[in-house]
XYZ file of C-alpha atoms in Angstrom:
783
model
C 64.801 -28.881 39.358
C 63.378 -30.210 36.097
C 63.892 -27.041 34.060
C 67.512 -26.558 35.283
C 68.368 -30.208 34.762
C 66.925 -30.175 31.242
C 68.879 -27.026 30.343
C 72.140 -28.411 31.783
C 71.733 -31.779 30.048
C 71.144 -30.123 26.660
C 74.194 -27.849 27.090
C 76.387 -30.785 28.229
C 75.272 -32.925 25.270
C 75.943 -30.172 22.732
C 79.357 -29.424 24.321
C 80.368 -33.113 24.178
C 79.380 -33.338 20.504
C 81.357 -30.177 19.737
C 84.514 -31.575 21.461
C 84.215 -34.863 19.589
C 83.443 -33.517 16.108
C 85.002 -30.053 16.261
C 81.772 -28.461 15.162
C 78.341 -27.656 16.529
C 75.698 -30.031 15.117
C 72.105 -28.780 15.123
C 69.543 -31.472 14.417
C 65.952 -30.775 13.288
C 64.538 -30.583 16.851
C 67.357 -28.238 17.792
C 66.568 -26.016 14.809
C 62.922 -25.889 15.799
C 63.807 -25.037 19.385
C 66.222 -22.371 18.180
C 63.466 -20.805 16.087
C 61.097 -20.843 19.065
C 63.711 -19.177 21.260
C 64.352 -16.520 18.635
C 60.625 -15.807 18.366
C 60.323 -15.448 22.123
C 63.311 -13.105 22.154
C 61.726 -10.940 19.447
C 58.331 -10.961 21.135
C 59.897 -9.945 24.439
C 61.780 -7.084 22.765
C 58.795 -5.859 20.718
C 56.290 -6.089 23.565
C 58.687 -4.212 25.832
C 58.352 -1.235 23.527
C 54.527 -1.269 23.668
C 53.875 1.738 25.907
C 50.539 3.013 27.205
C 49.490 6.169 29.043
C 52.672 7.884 27.882
C 55.264 5.672 29.587
C 53.866 2.497 31.148
C 54.986 -0.777 29.511
C 53.539 -3.925 31.128
C 53.516 -6.303 28.119
C 57.189 -7.266 28.072
C 56.890 -8.429 31.695
C 53.748 -10.338 30.719
C 55.746 -12.151 28.029
C 58.402 -13.187 30.551
C 55.728 -14.420 32.951
C 54.032 -16.435 30.180
C 57.280 -18.147 29.104
C 58.120 -19.671 32.478
C 61.564 -21.049 33.407
C 64.020 -22.821 31.119
C 65.394 -21.696 27.789
C 62.067 -20.214 26.678
C 61.798 -17.936 29.684
C 65.473 -16.995 29.472
C 65.139 -15.905 25.815
C 61.991 -13.921 26.605
C 63.823 -12.308 29.545
C 66.812 -11.268 27.433
C 64.519 -9.868 24.743
C 62.421 -7.967 27.266
C 65.471 -6.438 28.988
C 66.887 -5.444 25.623
C 63.582 -3.893 24.551
C 63.035 -2.008 27.784
C 66.496 -0.482 27.696
C 66.123 0.415 24.028
C 62.587 1.862 24.061
C 62.174 3.138 27.643
C 65.604 4.574 28.308
C 68.069 3.504 30.988
C 66.227 4.700 34.112
C 62.713 3.537 33.270
C 64.040 0.544 31.363
C 66.085 -0.558 34.372
C 62.964 -0.693 36.510
C 61.139 -2.952 34.033
C 64.255 -5.040 33.452
C 64.540 -5.601 37.209
C 60.897 -6.653 37.409
C 61.403 -9.051 34.485
C 64.436 -10.601 36.202
C 62.446 -11.071 39.404
C 59.604 -12.721 37.443
C 61.969 -15.172 35.730
C 63.775 -15.868 39.036
C 60.494 -16.677 40.787
C 59.529 -19.070 38.003
C 62.984 -20.688 38.016
C 63.020 -21.110 41.771
C 59.484 -22.314 42.459
C 58.535 -24.155 39.245
C 58.771 -27.564 40.923
C 56.110 -26.538 43.429
C 52.815 -28.020 42.126
C 50.767 -24.980 43.120
C 53.086 -22.736 41.111
C 52.129 -24.474 37.851
C 48.502 -23.500 37.993
C 47.205 -21.206 35.281
C 46.807 -18.161 37.518
C 50.010 -18.498 39.594
C 52.572 -17.057 37.146
C 50.309 -14.165 36.071
C 49.807 -13.320 39.757
C 53.563 -13.577 40.387
C 54.302 -11.307 37.416
C 51.799 -8.709 38.635
C 53.273 -8.924 42.161
C 56.847 -8.360 40.989
C 55.764 -5.406 38.855
C 53.943 -3.955 41.841
C 56.979 -4.356 44.135
C 59.462 -2.734 41.756
C 56.956 -0.066 40.727
C 56.298 0.997 44.290
C 60.027 1.311 44.914
C 60.733 3.303 41.768
C 57.631 5.493 41.715
C 57.480 6.423 45.383
C 60.071 9.150 44.894
C 57.816 10.952 42.381
C 54.868 11.181 44.682
C 51.490 9.582 44.154
C 48.676 11.360 42.403
C 45.242 9.946 41.621
C 46.115 9.733 37.930
C 49.467 8.047 38.597
C 47.837 5.577 40.982
C 45.176 4.638 38.404
C 47.733 4.226 35.629
C 50.031 2.163 37.860
C 47.180 -0.089 38.988
C 46.195 -0.567 35.356
C 49.782 -1.496 34.504
C 49.890 -4.126 37.273
C 46.559 -5.553 36.124
C 47.658 -5.655 32.468
C 50.914 -7.380 33.447
C 49.069 -10.311 35.013
C 46.352 -10.382 32.336
C 48.827 -10.322 29.438
C 50.873 -13.099 31.080
C 47.747 -15.261 31.276
C 46.648 -14.674 27.656
C 50.181 -14.917 26.237
C 50.535 -18.301 27.919
C 47.317 -19.469 26.226
C 48.451 -18.103 22.876
C 51.780 -19.975 23.081
C 50.255 -23.192 24.478
C 50.181 -25.038 21.077
C 54.018 -24.807 20.997
C 54.045 -26.904 24.136
C 51.918 -29.627 22.575
C 48.867 -28.838 24.686
C 46.486 -29.377 21.795
C 46.487 -29.566 18.036
C 43.277 -27.579 17.469
C 43.049 -24.025 18.761
C 40.281 -23.384 21.235
C 38.288 -20.167 21.262
C 40.329 -18.816 24.193
C 43.581 -19.546 22.389
C 42.301 -17.783 19.267
C 41.368 -14.700 21.308
C 44.739 -14.866 23.040
C 46.540 -14.867 19.691
C 44.600 -11.761 18.654
C 45.543 -10.059 21.943
C 49.208 -10.961 21.413
C 49.139 -9.554 17.873
C 47.314 -6.401 18.979
C 49.734 -5.592 21.775
C 52.687 -6.223 19.467
C 51.271 -3.602 17.119
C 51.494 -1.021 19.929
C 55.247 -0.936 19.453
C 54.912 -0.600 15.685
C 52.448 2.258 16.189
C 55.354 4.492 17.175
C 57.190 3.855 13.879
C 56.020 6.469 11.348
C 56.914 7.593 7.851
C 55.608 10.152 5.348
C 54.672 12.735 7.952
C 52.705 10.675 10.474
C 51.711 7.442 8.701
C 52.137 4.734 11.353
C 53.320 1.247 10.513
C 51.440 -0.167 13.507
C 48.149 1.526 12.625
C 48.508 0.447 8.997
C 48.998 -3.159 10.108
C 46.074 -2.836 12.536
C 43.773 -1.569 9.774
C 44.867 -4.470 7.548
C 44.226 -6.941 10.375
C 40.722 -5.580 11.023
C 39.943 -5.697 7.296
C 41.081 -9.334 6.994
C 39.159 -10.400 10.113
C 35.978 -8.684 8.919
C 36.233 -10.200 5.434
C 36.878 -13.745 6.618
C 34.750 -13.800 9.773
C 31.891 -11.367 9.196
C 30.395 -8.735 11.480
C 31.278 -10.350 14.830
C 35.003 -10.939 14.267
C 35.280 -7.626 12.387
C 33.779 -5.673 15.278
C 35.838 -7.558 17.876
C 39.081 -7.000 15.972
C 38.194 -3.337 15.419
C 37.511 -2.701 19.102
C 40.634 -4.538 20.314
C 42.946 -2.902 17.776
C 41.358 0.495 18.390
C 41.797 0.244 22.144
C 45.435 -0.637 21.651
C 46.043 2.301 19.350
C 44.227 4.664 21.729
C 46.283 3.432 24.671
C 49.432 3.968 22.642
C 48.399 7.478 21.570
C 47.162 8.417 25.032
C 44.262 10.518 23.755
C 40.524 10.175 23.233
C 39.138 6.767 22.091
C 39.039 7.832 18.448
C 40.680 4.736 16.980
C 38.335 2.421 18.898
C 35.378 4.141 17.268
C 36.911 4.282 13.788
C 38.213 0.698 13.686
C 35.050 -0.768 15.235
C 32.750 1.050 12.796
C 34.885 0.084 9.812
C 35.090 -3.552 11.010
C 31.297 -3.771 11.335
C 30.652 -2.315 7.873
C 33.311 -4.457 6.185
C 31.875 -7.526 7.914
C 28.397 -6.611 6.680
C 29.560 -6.753 3.055
C 32.032 -9.622 3.378
C 29.811 -12.009 1.390
C 29.708 -9.593 -1.560
C 33.404 -10.044 -2.280
C 36.754 -8.593 -1.326
C 36.341 -5.313 -3.234
C 32.993 -4.583 -1.558
C 34.418 -5.270 1.906
C 37.459 -3.020 1.288
C 35.302 -0.228 -0.125
C 32.942 -0.392 2.880
C 35.923 -0.213 5.241
C 37.484 2.820 3.495
C 34.202 4.752 3.307
C 33.358 4.028 6.964
C 36.816 5.171 8.021
C 36.370 8.382 6.017
C 33.055 9.023 7.785
C 34.774 8.517 11.162
C 37.437 11.096 10.252
C 34.739 13.616 9.226
C 32.858 13.070 12.482
C 35.973 14.010 14.484
C 36.977 16.932 12.278
C 36.321 19.445 15.041
C 38.789 17.760 17.426
C 41.582 17.760 14.856
C 41.692 16.116 11.454
C 43.562 12.810 11.464
C 44.313 12.661 7.752
C 47.111 10.198 8.371
C 44.426 7.610 9.182
C 43.034 7.949 5.646
C 46.456 7.284 4.160
C 46.946 4.295 6.446
C 43.557 2.801 5.560
C 44.069 3.364 1.832
C 47.451 1.637 1.955
C 45.960 -1.197 4.026
C 43.118 -1.654 1.506
C 45.595 -1.898 -1.372
C 47.600 -4.536 0.511
C 44.358 -6.328 1.358
C 43.331 -6.555 -2.293
C 46.805 -7.784 -3.258
C 46.909 -10.569 -0.671
C 46.661 -14.030 -2.295
C 43.680 -16.131 -1.302
C 45.815 -18.876 0.199
C 47.342 -16.422 2.683
C 43.868 -15.750 4.124
C 43.047 -19.409 4.774
C 44.822 -19.553 8.166
C 42.821 -16.516 9.318
C 39.601 -18.166 8.127
C 40.532 -21.298 10.043
C 41.016 -19.222 13.196
C 37.837 -17.152 12.920
C 35.301 -19.379 11.165
C 34.962 -22.264 13.533
C 32.942 -25.394 12.963
C 29.402 -24.738 14.171
C 28.501 -26.535 17.319
C 26.334 -29.531 16.719
C 22.845 -28.425 17.578
C 19.917 -30.460 18.809
C 18.789 -31.323 15.270
C 22.173 -32.871 14.407
C 22.199 -34.881 17.609
C 18.629 -36.003 16.980
C 19.588 -37.123 13.473
C 22.516 -39.125 14.803
C 20.270 -40.673 17.415
C 17.636 -41.565 14.808
C 20.346 -42.989 12.539
C 21.685 -45.213 15.295
C 18.173 -46.374 16.174
C 17.415 -47.162 12.530
C 20.614 -49.151 12.115
C 20.029 -51.133 15.306
C 16.395 -51.800 14.402
C 17.340 -52.928 10.895
C 19.987 -55.248 12.332
C 17.455 -56.723 14.772
C 14.861 -57.417 12.072
C 17.590 -58.857 9.844
C 18.590 -61.234 12.645
C 14.958 -62.304 13.084
C 14.681 -62.858 9.336
C 17.792 -65.050 9.259
C 16.606 -67.026 12.298
C 13.173 -67.703 10.802
C 14.598 -68.569 7.403
C 17.020 -71.099 8.906
C 14.100 -72.784 10.660
C 11.872 -72.766 7.583
C 14.651 -74.159 5.380
C 14.763 -77.345 7.426
C 13.034 -80.430 6.000
C 9.612 -80.715 7.679
C 8.869 -83.731 9.812
C 6.976 -86.394 7.790
C 3.975 -86.829 10.056
C 1.448 -87.247 7.227
C 2.828 -90.234 5.279
C 0.092 -91.567 2.996
C 0.675 -95.179 4.085
C -0.234 -94.205 7.629
C -3.920 -93.870 6.697
C -4.212 -97.695 6.610
C -2.572 -98.074 10.018
C -4.941 -95.575 11.586
C -7.964 -97.170 9.876
C -6.848 -100.649 11.044
C -6.529 -99.416 14.622
C -10.174 -98.362 14.516
C -11.711 -101.286 12.596
C -9.452 -104.352 12.691
C -8.467 -104.307 16.354
C -11.590 -106.322 17.434
C -11.935 -108.399 14.213
C -11.535 -112.232 14.573
C -9.222 -112.237 11.510
C -6.921 -109.556 12.896
C -4.068 -111.998 13.622
C -4.456 -113.735 10.267
C -4.544 -110.529 8.119
C -1.889 -108.502 9.961
C 0.498 -111.272 11.109
C 0.245 -114.552 9.160
C -0.740 -112.947 5.815
C 0.946 -109.580 6.428
C 2.773 -109.552 3.050
C -0.469 -110.128 1.097
C -2.242 -107.406 3.088
C 0.664 -104.980 2.610
C 0.767 -105.553 -1.178
C -3.017 -105.157 -1.496
C -3.006 -101.812 0.308
C -0.031 -100.539 -1.691
C -1.815 -101.450 -4.938
C -4.890 -99.434 -3.906
C -3.055 -96.329 -2.688
C -2.116 -94.617 -6.057
C -5.695 -94.625 -7.362
C -7.019 -93.364 -4.025
C -4.541 -90.462 -3.921
C -5.268 -89.512 -7.509
C -9.042 -89.620 -7.062
C -9.096 -88.172 -3.565
C -11.088 -91.041 -2.080
C -11.023 -94.819 -2.150
C -13.455 -97.190 -3.857
C -13.910 -100.953 -3.585
C -12.489 -101.600 -7.035
C -9.165 -100.044 -5.985
C -8.388 -103.089 -3.807
C -7.558 -106.578 -5.144
C -10.615 -108.908 -5.151
C -9.091 -111.591 -2.840
C -8.411 -108.949 -0.171
C -11.920 -107.494 -0.404
C -13.560 -110.940 -0.283
C -11.749 -112.224 2.816
C -12.106 -108.966 4.802
C -15.138 -109.420 7.033
C -15.475 -105.631 7.692
C -14.455 -104.278 4.285
C -17.177 -101.545 3.951
C -16.365 -100.211 7.403
C -12.619 -100.421 6.697
C -13.099 -98.551 3.363
C -15.084 -95.819 5.119
C -12.415 -95.416 7.803
C -9.703 -95.234 5.127
C -11.604 -92.472 3.295
C -11.989 -90.528 6.552
C -8.255 -90.801 7.244
C -7.494 -89.860 3.621
C -9.636 -86.727 3.919
C -7.875 -85.864 7.179
C -4.511 -86.369 5.436
C -5.440 -83.937 2.690
C -6.634 -81.418 5.272
C -3.378 -81.702 7.190
C -1.367 -81.288 3.984
C -3.367 -78.218 2.993
C -3.088 -76.746 6.482
C 0.672 -77.320 6.669
C 1.125 -75.894 3.188
C -0.785 -72.731 4.083
C 1.070 -72.529 7.379
C 4.438 -72.731 5.603
C 3.288 -70.097 3.120
C 2.180 -67.770 5.917
C 5.366 -68.299 7.895
C 7.452 -67.790 4.789
C 5.614 -64.588 3.988
C 6.094 -63.279 7.532
C 9.789 -64.164 7.284
C 10.052 -62.325 3.968
C 8.246 -59.328 5.431
C 10.849 -59.182 8.213
C 13.574 -59.222 5.554
C 11.828 -56.494 3.552
C 11.423 -54.369 6.683
C 15.110 -54.810 7.533
C 16.083 -53.794 3.974
C 13.841 -50.722 4.067
C 15.233 -49.602 7.436
C 18.786 -50.207 6.250
C 18.178 -48.163 3.098
C 16.660 -45.343 5.187
C 19.690 -45.380 7.502
C 22.063 -45.299 4.520
C 20.204 -42.343 3.029
C 20.201 -40.543 6.370
C 23.966 -40.965 6.721
C 24.803 -40.083 3.108
C 27.100 -37.105 2.693
C 25.763 -34.274 0.534
C 28.088 -32.321 -1.753
C 27.774 -28.543 -1.121
C 28.401 -25.900 -3.788
C 29.893 -22.874 -1.965
C 30.319 -20.761 -5.111
C 26.668 -21.006 -6.165
C 25.591 -20.627 -2.532
C 27.483 -17.333 -2.266
C 25.990 -16.198 -5.567
C 22.503 -17.017 -4.288
C 23.150 -15.193 -1.014
C 24.136 -12.052 -2.921
C 20.984 -12.352 -5.035
C 18.776 -12.617 -1.939
C 20.501 -9.572 -0.422
C 19.750 -7.638 -3.603
C 16.071 -8.628 -3.330
C 15.956 -7.524 0.304
C 15.162 -11.051 1.521
C 16.644 -12.273 4.786
C 17.275 -15.926 4.014
C 19.884 -18.553 4.777
C 20.435 -20.533 1.547
C 22.033 -23.937 1.061
C 23.007 -25.303 -2.352
C 24.097 -28.932 -2.554
C 23.904 -32.083 -4.669
C 22.147 -35.275 -3.592
C 23.391 -38.857 -3.970
C 22.465 -38.876 -7.673
C 24.296 -35.620 -8.353
C 21.091 -33.554 -8.715
C 21.123 -29.968 -7.455
C 18.883 -29.045 -4.537
C 18.378 -25.575 -3.069
C 16.928 -24.881 0.376
C 16.272 -21.345 1.626
C 15.151 -20.687 5.186
C 14.143 -17.312 6.538
C 11.346 -14.752 6.536
C 9.616 -13.012 3.652
C 10.174 -15.880 1.206
C 6.763 -15.670 -0.487
C 8.120 -13.840 -3.610
C 10.443 -16.773 -4.286
C 7.438 -19.064 -4.868
C 6.435 -17.182 -8.002
C 7.293 -18.682 -11.361
C 9.391 -15.759 -12.551
C 11.618 -16.019 -9.467
C 12.113 -19.743 -10.029
C 13.204 -18.945 -13.586
C 15.514 -16.184 -12.313
C 17.138 -18.549 -9.816
C 17.573 -21.132 -12.555
C 19.464 -18.609 -14.670
C 21.483 -17.442 -11.675
C 22.645 -20.952 -10.711
C 22.979 -22.228 -14.263
C 20.639 -25.187 -13.650
C 16.896 -25.488 -14.426
C 14.982 -25.661 -11.143
C 11.421 -26.396 -10.047
C 9.604 -25.553 -6.829
C 9.100 -28.508 -4.497
C 5.667 -28.410 -2.893
C 6.175 -29.588 0.674
C 3.345 -30.984 2.747
C 2.502 -29.282 4.983
C 3.552 -25.960 3.481
C 6.146 -24.093 5.554
C 6.128 -20.283 5.097
C 9.705 -19.972 6.402
C 11.207 -22.448 3.937
C 11.485 -22.728 0.153
C 12.884 -25.846 -1.511
C 13.887 -26.039 -5.162
C 15.064 -29.169 -6.952
C 16.728 -29.654 -10.300
C 14.044 -29.790 -12.980
C 13.725 -32.915 -15.124
C 14.502 -32.522 -18.846
C 11.541 -34.768 -19.794
C 7.824 -34.737 -19.063
C 4.817 -36.897 -19.911
C 1.805 -36.108 -22.091
C -0.911 -38.476 -20.878
C -4.346 -39.526 -21.986
C -6.794 -41.666 -19.974
C -10.122 -43.242 -20.837
C -12.223 -45.639 -18.708
C -15.669 -47.231 -18.699
C -17.333 -49.498 -16.183
C -19.013 -52.804 -16.857
C -22.628 -52.615 -17.990
C -24.976 -52.726 -15.021
C -22.397 -51.648 -12.437
C -22.330 -48.337 -10.614
C -18.538 -48.113 -10.264
C -15.540 -49.539 -12.059
C -13.313 -52.168 -10.469
C -10.241 -50.591 -12.110
C -8.154 -47.976 -10.264
C -5.406 -45.919 -11.883
C -3.014 -43.394 -10.382
C 0.243 -41.607 -11.127
C 2.587 -39.438 -9.105
C 6.136 -38.076 -9.230
C 8.644 -38.320 -6.398
C 11.071 -35.535 -5.521
C 13.914 -37.437 -7.193
C 12.223 -37.082 -10.603
C 10.846 -40.637 -10.822
C 7.336 -40.962 -12.283
C 5.130 -43.900 -11.258
C 1.971 -44.928 -13.125
C -0.088 -47.815 -11.748
C -3.238 -49.600 -12.845
C -4.974 -52.078 -10.526
C -7.886 -54.370 -11.450
C -9.844 -55.870 -8.551
C -11.326 -59.356 -8.677
C -14.697 -59.229 -10.433
C -16.440 -55.908 -10.855
C -18.605 -53.479 -8.938
C -18.081 -51.949 -5.474
C -16.130 -54.918 -4.083
C -13.595 -54.880 -6.917
C -13.430 -51.085 -6.725
C -12.629 -51.254 -3.016
C -9.954 -53.945 -3.504
C -8.180 -52.132 -6.361
C -8.414 -48.749 -4.610
C -6.899 -50.034 -1.372
C -4.140 -51.798 -3.310
C -3.316 -48.646 -5.265
C -3.229 -46.526 -2.091
C -0.963 -48.964 -0.245
C 1.417 -49.272 -3.186
C 1.594 -45.497 -3.599
C 2.462 -45.066 0.089
C 5.303 -47.596 -0.175
C 6.709 -46.041 -3.349
C 6.495 -42.484 -2.011
C 8.385 -43.654 1.076
C 11.293 -44.656 -1.174
C 10.837 -48.447 -1.103
C 12.193 -49.992 -4.356
C 9.340 -51.002 -6.706
C 10.032 -54.750 -6.738
C 10.357 -54.853 -2.949
C 7.192 -52.778 -2.552
C 5.261 -55.133 -4.829
C 6.504 -58.246 -3.015
C 5.582 -56.738 0.344
C 2.133 -55.709 -0.872
C 1.446 -59.099 -2.488
C 2.371 -60.891 0.742
C 0.141 -58.593 2.784
C -2.770 -59.144 0.383
C -2.204 -62.910 0.551
C -2.362 -62.889 4.346
C -5.482 -60.748 4.223
C -6.939 -62.954 1.498
C -7.170 -65.886 3.913
C -10.099 -64.009 5.459
C -11.548 -62.038 2.517
C -10.528 -64.249 -0.409
C -9.793 -61.297 -2.742
C -6.908 -60.587 -5.102
C -5.897 -57.777 -7.457
C -3.855 -57.457 -10.642
C -1.167 -54.778 -10.569
C 0.458 -53.036 -13.530
C 3.211 -50.567 -12.541
C 5.357 -48.310 -14.741
C 8.475 -46.594 -13.359
C 10.019 -43.827 -15.500
C 13.097 -41.704 -14.733
C 12.336 -38.255 -16.161
C 16.046 -37.352 -16.119
C 17.292 -40.235 -18.275
C 14.220 -41.872 -19.846
C 15.025 -45.242 -18.235
C 11.786 -47.175 -17.630
C 10.604 -50.489 -16.212
C 7.267 -52.320 -16.090
C 6.248 -54.571 -13.171
C 3.270 -56.937 -13.391
C 1.248 -59.150 -11.094
C -1.306 -60.877 -13.342
C -1.930 -57.684 -15.333
C -2.836 -57.338 -19.013
C 0.001 -56.731 -21.512
C 1.698 -53.339 -21.809
C 2.565 -51.918 -25.233
C 5.655 -49.788 -25.959
C 5.798 -47.791 -29.198
C 9.255 -46.791 -30.429
C 9.074 -45.223 -33.862
C 6.999 -47.516 -36.098
C 7.594 -50.587 -33.933
C 5.247 -51.705 -31.145
C 6.538 -54.139 -28.510
C 4.154 -56.221 -26.391
C 5.232 -56.854 -22.768
C 3.295 -59.643 -21.055
C 3.851 -61.569 -17.840
C 3.118 -64.917 -16.259
C 2.937 -64.002 -12.574
C -0.374 -64.536 -10.799
C -2.359 -61.614 -9.374
C -1.180 -60.135 -6.101
C -2.669 -61.884 -3.092
C -2.765 -65.442 -4.467
C -0.657 -67.915 -2.475
C 1.020 -70.537 -4.638
C 3.112 -72.294 -2.014
C 6.278 -70.438 -2.954
C 7.453 -66.852 -3.096
C 6.639 -65.258 -6.454
C 8.327 -62.133 -7.772
C 6.527 -59.764 -10.129
C 7.276 -59.898 -13.828
C 9.673 -57.099 -14.690
C 10.892 -55.673 -17.998
C 13.319 -52.759 -18.403
C 13.549 -50.542 -21.489
C 14.707 -47.087 -22.583
C 12.374 -44.355 -23.828
C 13.317 -41.513 -26.121
C 11.422 -38.357 -27.004
C 8.213 -39.279 -28.853
C 8.029 -42.876 -27.563
C 4.721 -44.068 -26.090
C 3.620 -46.539 -23.413
C 0.075 -47.971 -23.354
C -1.294 -49.618 -20.188
C -4.712 -51.346 -20.301
C -6.907 -53.529 -18.129
C -7.921 -56.939 -19.455
C -11.446 -55.774 -20.279
C -10.192 -53.770 -23.293
C -9.267 -56.845 -25.358
C -11.338 -59.374 -23.421
C -8.650 -62.034 -23.802
C -9.106 -62.004 -27.592
C -6.509 -61.003 -30.161
C -4.871 -57.589 -29.804
C -3.503 -57.046 -33.297
C -6.057 -54.312 -33.925
C -4.861 -52.459 -30.816
C -1.234 -52.699 -31.863
C -2.081 -51.405 -35.360
C -3.859 -48.343 -33.965
C -0.954 -47.618 -31.620
C 1.571 -48.032 -34.453
C -0.193 -45.390 -36.580
C -0.517 -42.946 -33.681
C 1.384 -39.746 -34.460
C 1.314 -38.211 -30.990
C -1.480 -35.719 -31.657
C -3.786 -36.483 -28.710
C -3.100 -39.349 -26.275
C -6.504 -38.811 -24.704
C -8.306 -39.192 -28.037
C -6.493 -42.420 -28.849
C -7.306 -43.820 -25.383
C -10.993 -43.100 -25.982
C -10.918 -44.731 -29.434
C -9.292 -47.865 -27.981
C -12.006 -48.174 -25.312
C -14.771 -47.776 -27.906
C -13.166 -50.223 -30.348
C -12.680 -52.790 -27.580
C -16.326 -52.466 -26.575
C -17.410 -52.961 -30.187
C -15.286 -56.093 -30.521
C -15.755 -57.901 -27.178
C -18.652 -56.058 -25.567
C -18.947 -54.304 -22.208
C -18.651 -57.452 -20.105
C -15.847 -56.099 -17.931
C -14.405 -52.822 -16.686
C -12.125 -51.144 -19.227
C -9.282 -48.653 -18.684
C -6.605 -47.360 -21.071
C -3.676 -45.072 -20.091
C -1.483 -43.726 -22.897
C 1.781 -41.928 -22.040
C 4.051 -40.072 -24.463
C 7.545 -38.826 -23.512
C 8.227 -35.202 -24.516
C 11.062 -32.793 -23.789
C 10.398 -29.802 -21.570
C 10.615 -26.356 -23.067
C 13.768 -24.503 -21.893
């Protein structure tokens, strides 16, 4: 048999080494095995002393049944026999020792039978052997109803304890690195039954070592696991103590109540949990005063609470690992993983399409519109039936070729051919020269049309290719953001939870930091309306040590409050605008908004021309750009995408729009200006005014090649100003007057200065165009 052979081979190997070296050599695996055997011996001895109902002791037999054959089972058997004889006396102990020997013998004899290795076989065998020996020993006493119930309970507990002890000791056998829930429960059962033996050891007039340890265990479980583990530990430990005492279920009630109350206050700290446990235990003692005061329980709980407060934090981590398990991934987590995978695959697909199209577009186009071909096509139409066809195109081919080549540069430059472009001898001898010249001009016009068509086709294809690349980049960035790990802050989260408990709010808070290291707070629950008030936002800011602001979600969710770290800077803005004389609306559109990450965007769009058409073009452009930026698309990529879309649409409508975009980080003051054909932007820093201009064409104009927006980065400090205007303010004339007024601006009223600039521009260049001025000044928020 495998177990016997393994035991014999180990003993033979150790004996051979001892004969050769004269000493017994224990290697590291042998030391580990020796420690395991010693633990099983001690567990067998201790569990053998765990009596219930005043004399029944099933747990030592359960330990033997859980250990199986081999050295493990033998050590558990020796320990159990020793414990039974020590704790139960010779007569009763001999009965349990005999049952334990029969259990080990059955395992040793039948272990090679496959059916015997099933999870329920050894527990059933242990219960059967206990039943056989018990019937033999107890028959002489006579059977009463009470004795029959107690004996049946003993048999049942023998098999049950063997099953759970086997699960608790399974990690020693390498059956899994992580404890399952059943193994965790089995470990608690093993510890609880071991405490039954210690319950009989008393000192100081009735203070039990076992009950003291049980109270400490319930307190630790409640503090680390909360109400559920605290109640479960209290009930299990209480049942064990009641079975050991053989009286009313007093300890079950006391330990369960104390475990629930300590678990209720476990988030308020260790002192609060211990105090709740002690007070609840005192109430339980008062409730049972009429049935006999158990003052020893108060002493035990007090001593346990002192030990609990003295335990180092690192000693509680293993208990936390056992009780606080990783939450099961719910549907939302699985949906996020599914969406992440879909985003990544979609981004990869669009990226592959982009690369495929770009490789095709990068190839040199076939030259099917060579300028010299216009003469060949014209000759096919006119010269084919001419009597001089053989003379001009065969005998005098060189003269004809040179004459046509001499005429071609002037024709291409002018866009059409004239008679003076050709040498006089060629024109004189050509019998059909006017018809030939007309055919050449028709072919030249067709050539220009083909060139224009192919150029627009390449532009459109290139723009579609770039849009695929932009879409792939946006999807990839969204996938990266979705998969980014957030950094939680457990200390501040616990502090916030205590604050909500004090306010009487049932909420589940989460405090973490985003990818930029900015704090974010999310609270989900009921009755959260008070947290939306300004004074509560200020209170939470003081509590967490970080200035916070309320995030207005759309649509508003009554069961959720989101707070984000407040920016240290803000903007004081002033806007002034006037439409062109004679128009009902202005063709300029301005907008600004702030994203949740603290980035402020200000944009000014000027549609082509003026009036309703320009107003519609600039408004649609501003709306589309705002949607892209709010979605998190980088500004330059958003502008490129929008310009390409406007260019494709412009093939039908023919419109274009200038775009002036300011991006400002309200946490750091870092700013950037992006321009598509927009008027200059002016930045005032102290007494110096910088003019930022660009050379890019308005968005929507195709130039035959991809054009990026003009971009300029700069840093703003408190008091610095940024002025954005449409081209109607200066009218293309000099802007020195505007720069002088901005330089002398002291920050009193941005709106007033914007109005003065509009009026001064109208006085200088007239009201021949729409005019808009947006003045921004960076200020620091009040604490």
